[in-house]
Amino acid sequence: MANVRPGANMSAIAAALGVSAATVSNALSGKGRVSPELVQRVRAKAAEVGYVPSLAARALRTGRTGVLGLVLPDISNPLFPQIAQAIENAAANVGYGVLIADSRGDIATQTEAINRLIERGIDGMLIVPRRGTRISDVGCPVAVLDTPSTPGNTVSADHWDGGMQVGRYLASLGHRKVLIIGRSPTSNVQSDRIGGVKCGLGSEVECDTLWSEKVEEIYGPNCMLGLAERAAQGFTAFAALSDLLALRALTELQHAGISVPDMVSVSGFDDSIWSSVVSPSLTTVRQDMATVADLAIAALMRVIEADADADDANAAKVTSDPDRVPMQLLVRQSTGAPKTAVPGAGAFHPHAHHPNNSTAGEVKQ
């Protein structure tokens, strides 16, 4: 087998492996009929010699750049880097790179981010939209990753199903008064999660919803949410619609001297990287982001490979079957059957003792 110098071109890799340059091209781009074993050999050799494809040459040859755009609503949220990684992995598996933009939760910034990516000549785009916005007519095929109830959604986790799992679980533990904690009622994802939680709890469970944005409009950012008072009113479970909100609830309750899960239960959503290591470890619902990413990229590739016109009508054709992926309930330490009533008015105690730091395994349901 011939030696290949670092920085070699596609023809040199082909000669080293005893195959044609076309075979190497197909193996690296995920096209054509190339055996998985040969694809692995070609990619290993390319990685060994540091082969970097010429995007300019590829664009001239195919009319495509081999680059996708990804717009995220808030990259400071630990969930979205995980989504970005899943998308990048899925794109790399079909020979595409990804440019990432952050809309920072702002509609105007989201539009600017989309326009910047279009100017870079991307072949297609994936967008996790800023809550309450609809994506249309961006100038290239678009896969929308939000929630199944969002018009034009391509594929996403089944957030309603995730909420239903939480509701059924809390009801099965014996909770009969549950507070749902959300960020904003304008979020389609959170609305679906609420619908699922209420459906899972059933008609015999009393349920109320608290929106943190509305509380903060009155008392300021990162204010207390009044959860100790809610516990004193008889709420025994706090079902947060994200792990960030669950951590906020857990901290506020513990500072008020309310033991979790001995006195009240707390659950979250999304299985953030720290949710298993906080104390108590957090019961939450995990998204299968790898499967969502694979389905989204496959749907986008079908439109790109078909050389569809880049207009709003074609963007709407970026569809996936299935269009939703089941979520997984992970039962950890922060939930349990209601045992002890919360006495008094639940006054805030800034130096209250925290539960110990013991950890326990999680149960997947």
PDB file of C-alpha atoms in Angstrom, residues 175 231 235-236 238 249-266 279-280 333-343 352-356:
ATOM      1  CA  HIS A 175     -49.572  13.462  44.966  1.00  0.00           C
ATOM      2  CA  ALA A 231     -45.943  24.131  50.004  1.00  0.00           C
ATOM      3  CA  PHE A 235     -48.778  21.507  47.175  1.00  0.00           C
ATOM      4  CA  THR A 236     -46.667  18.364  47.549  1.00  0.00           C
ATOM      5  CA  PHE A 238     -43.418  20.857  41.942  1.00  0.00           C
ATOM      6  CA  ALA A 249     -37.202  25.334  42.812  1.00  0.00           C
ATOM      7  CA  LEU A 250     -34.989  22.832  44.608  1.00  0.00           C
ATOM      8  CA  THR A 251     -32.686  25.572  45.900  1.00  0.00           C
ATOM      9  CA  GLU A 252     -35.531  27.827  47.027  1.00  0.00           C
ATOM     10  CA  LEU A 253     -37.315  25.033  48.876  1.00  0.00           C
ATOM     11  CA  GLN A 254     -34.156  23.799  50.589  1.00  0.00           C
ATOM     12  CA  HIS A 255     -33.257  27.328  51.702  1.00  0.00           C
ATOM     13  CA  ALA A 256     -36.722  27.548  53.268  1.00  0.00           C
ATOM     14  CA  GLY A 257     -36.042  24.404  55.275  1.00  0.00           C
ATOM     15  CA  ILE A 258     -38.360  22.236  53.191  1.00  0.00           C
ATOM     16  CA  SER A 259     -36.812  18.822  52.674  1.00  0.00           C
ATOM     17  CA  VAL A 260     -36.893  17.274  49.197  1.00  0.00           C
ATOM     18  CA  PRO A 261     -38.276  14.639  48.718  1.00  0.00           C
ATOM     19  CA  ASP A 262     -39.330  14.020  52.341  1.00  0.00           C
ATOM     20  CA  MET A 263     -41.777  16.933  52.410  1.00  0.00           C
ATOM     21  CA  VAL A 264     -42.256  17.813  48.737  1.00  0.00           C
ATOM     22  CA  SER A 265     -41.120  16.404  45.384  1.00  0.00           C
ATOM     23  CA  VAL A 266     -39.408  18.253  42.519  1.00  0.00           C
ATOM     24  CA  SER A 279     -28.398  16.838  45.842  1.00  0.00           C
ATOM     25  CA  PRO A 280     -30.872  15.282  45.765  1.00  0.00           C
ATOM     26  CA  GLN A 333     -33.880  11.103  44.404  1.00  0.00           C
ATOM     27  CA  SER A 334     -35.896  14.332  44.170  1.00  0.00           C
ATOM     28  CA  THR A 335     -39.311  12.649  44.020  1.00  0.00           C
ATOM     29  CA  GLY A 336     -41.181  10.367  46.362  1.00  0.00           C
ATOM     30  CA  ALA A 337     -44.535   9.748  47.956  1.00  0.00           C
ATOM     31  CA  PRO A 338     -45.839  12.688  50.047  1.00  0.00           C
ATOM     32  CA  LYS A 339     -45.056  11.955  53.701  1.00  0.00           C
ATOM     33  CA  THR A 340     -44.920  15.055  55.888  1.00  0.00           C
ATOM     34  CA  ALA A 341     -47.150  18.119  55.820  1.00  0.00           C
ATOM     35  CA  VAL A 342     -45.350  21.459  55.563  1.00  0.00           C
ATOM     36  CA  PRO A 343     -46.079  23.430  58.758  1.00  0.00           C
ATOM     37  CA  ALA A 352     -31.348  26.101  56.518  1.00  0.00           C
ATOM     38  CA  HIS A 353     -29.517  22.767  56.519  1.00  0.00           C
ATOM     39  CA  HIS A 354     -29.320  21.124  53.102  1.00  0.00           C
ATOM     40  CA  PRO A 355     -29.974  17.407  52.587  1.00  0.00           C
ATOM     41  CA  ASN A 356     -26.855  15.272  52.572  1.00  0.00           C
TER      42      ASN A 356
END
